[in-house]
Amino acid sequence: MEHFDGLTFFPQPNEGYWRMGDVVYRDEIVIYRVLSSKPRLARRFLLRLKQELKRVLKQEEILIVERDVETF
């Protein structure tokens, strides 16, 4: 939590599908949602985390999605 203002973990089993050429792949996926009031710092942290996860988990890619959120 030192890098974010909020964190939600979705522990239920999830599947993701993606296509490369004519082949469709299925992956078991993990979803975390983080909130940050400091997007530059969060982005820097997540980029480093992404590289580490790719190495440790032996993944070609790790998907991280960023978007603006407005609360009211």
PDB file of C-alpha atoms in Angstrom:
ATOM      1  CA  MET A   1       0.000   0.000   0.000  1.00  0.00           C
ATOM      2  CA  GLU A   2       2.978   2.333   0.149  1.00  0.00           C
ATOM      3  CA  HIS A   3       2.592   3.054  -3.585  1.00  0.00           C
ATOM      4  CA  PHE A   4      -1.213   3.300  -3.766  1.00  0.00           C
ATOM      5  CA  ASP A   5      -4.202   4.884  -2.054  1.00  0.00           C
ATOM      6  CA  GLY A   6      -6.389   1.795  -2.462  1.00  0.00           C
ATOM      7  CA  LEU A   7      -6.107  -1.858  -3.424  1.00  0.00           C
ATOM      8  CA  THR A   8      -8.750  -4.471  -4.259  1.00  0.00           C
ATOM      9  CA  PHE A   9      -7.917  -8.121  -4.917  1.00  0.00           C
ATOM     10  CA  PHE A  10     -10.396 -10.346  -6.772  1.00  0.00           C
ATOM     11  CA  PRO A  11      -9.519 -13.874  -5.537  1.00  0.00           C
ATOM     12  CA  GLN A  12     -12.269 -15.757  -7.377  1.00  0.00           C
ATOM     13  CA  PRO A  13     -11.065 -17.904 -10.304  1.00  0.00           C
ATOM     14  CA  ASN A  14     -10.864 -15.932 -13.547  1.00  0.00           C
ATOM     15  CA  GLU A  15     -10.027 -16.920 -17.099  1.00  0.00           C
ATOM     16  CA  GLY A  16      -8.703 -14.775 -19.887  1.00  0.00           C
ATOM     17  CA  TYR A  17      -8.628 -15.498 -23.597  1.00  0.00           C
ATOM     18  CA  TRP A  18      -6.418 -13.970 -26.242  1.00  0.00           C
ATOM     19  CA  ARG A  19      -5.640 -14.624 -29.860  1.00  0.00           C
ATOM     20  CA  MET A  20      -2.326 -14.802 -31.677  1.00  0.00           C
ATOM     21  CA  GLY A  21      -2.806 -15.471 -35.363  1.00  0.00           C
ATOM     22  CA  ASP A  22      -5.299 -18.310 -35.725  1.00  0.00           C
ATOM     23  CA  VAL A  23      -4.690 -19.712 -32.245  1.00  0.00           C
ATOM     24  CA  VAL A  24      -6.840 -18.799 -29.220  1.00  0.00           C
ATOM     25  CA  TYR A  25      -5.127 -19.151 -25.851  1.00  0.00           C
ATOM     26  CA  ARG A  26      -6.719 -19.491 -22.424  1.00  0.00           C
ATOM     27  CA  ASP A  27      -5.021 -18.273 -19.267  1.00  0.00           C
ATOM     28  CA  GLU A  28      -5.878 -18.357 -15.605  1.00  0.00           C
ATOM     29  CA  ILE A  29      -5.700 -14.732 -14.529  1.00  0.00           C
ATOM     30  CA  VAL A  30      -5.413 -12.741 -11.313  1.00  0.00           C
ATOM     31  CA  ILE A  31      -7.033  -9.334 -10.998  1.00  0.00           C
ATOM     32  CA  TYR A  32      -5.866  -6.521  -8.730  1.00  0.00           C
ATOM     33  CA  ARG A  33      -7.342  -3.029  -8.843  1.00  0.00           C
ATOM     34  CA  VAL A  34      -5.300  -0.179  -7.404  1.00  0.00           C
ATOM     35  CA  LEU A  35      -6.098   3.490  -6.940  1.00  0.00           C
ATOM     36  CA  SER A  36      -3.463   6.183  -6.842  1.00  0.00           C
ATOM     37  CA  SER A  37      -3.506   9.945  -6.533  1.00  0.00           C
ATOM     38  CA  LYS A  38       0.083   9.930  -7.857  1.00  0.00           C
ATOM     39  CA  PRO A  39      -0.161   8.323 -11.308  1.00  0.00           C
ATOM     40  CA  ARG A  40       3.472   8.928 -12.286  1.00  0.00           C
ATOM     41  CA  LEU A  41       4.807   7.152  -9.217  1.00  0.00           C
ATOM     42  CA  ALA A  42       2.258   4.357  -9.564  1.00  0.00           C
ATOM     43  CA  ARG A  43       3.111   3.893 -13.243  1.00  0.00           C
ATOM     44  CA  ARG A  44       6.828   3.719 -12.476  1.00  0.00           C
ATOM     45  CA  PHE A  45       6.226   1.120  -9.755  1.00  0.00           C
ATOM     46  CA  LEU A  46       3.911  -0.948 -11.965  1.00  0.00           C
ATOM     47  CA  LEU A  47       6.376  -0.957 -14.860  1.00  0.00           C
ATOM     48  CA  ARG A  48       9.083  -2.342 -12.571  1.00  0.00           C
ATOM     49  CA  LEU A  49       6.631  -4.859 -11.109  1.00  0.00           C
ATOM     50  CA  LYS A  50       5.594  -5.932 -14.602  1.00  0.00           C
ATOM     51  CA  GLN A  51       9.178  -6.703 -15.601  1.00  0.00           C
ATOM     52  CA  GLU A  52       9.747  -8.659 -12.394  1.00  0.00           C
ATOM     53  CA  LEU A  53       6.520 -10.659 -12.830  1.00  0.00           C
ATOM     54  CA  LYS A  54       7.371 -11.491 -16.442  1.00  0.00           C
ATOM     55  CA  ARG A  55      10.724 -12.840 -15.313  1.00  0.00           C
ATOM     56  CA  VAL A  56       9.533 -14.744 -12.230  1.00  0.00           C
ATOM     57  CA  LEU A  57       6.374 -16.164 -13.820  1.00  0.00           C
ATOM     58  CA  LYS A  58       8.091 -16.804 -17.166  1.00  0.00           C
ATOM     59  CA  GLN A  59       5.437 -14.862 -19.074  1.00  0.00           C
ATOM     60  CA  GLU A  60       5.862 -13.243 -22.465  1.00  0.00           C
ATOM     61  CA  GLU A  61       3.505 -10.467 -21.403  1.00  0.00           C
ATOM     62  CA  ILE A  62       1.669  -9.134 -18.362  1.00  0.00           C
ATOM     63  CA  LEU A  63      -1.369  -6.945 -18.993  1.00  0.00           C
ATOM     64  CA  ILE A  64      -1.718  -3.784 -16.913  1.00  0.00           C
ATOM     65  CA  VAL A  65      -4.582  -1.427 -17.732  1.00  0.00           C
ATOM     66  CA  GLU A  66      -4.602   2.222 -16.671  1.00  0.00           C
ATOM     67  CA  ARG A  67      -7.592   4.518 -16.704  1.00  0.00           C
ATOM     68  CA  ASP A  68      -8.824   7.706 -15.085  1.00  0.00           C
ATOM     69  CA  VAL A  69     -11.432   7.288 -12.380  1.00  0.00           C
ATOM     70  CA  GLU A  70     -13.679  10.015 -11.029  1.00  0.00           C
ATOM     71  CA  THR A  71     -15.305   9.590  -7.653  1.00  0.00           C
ATOM     72  CA  PHE A  72     -18.351  11.472  -6.430  1.00  0.00           C
TER      73      PHE A  72
END
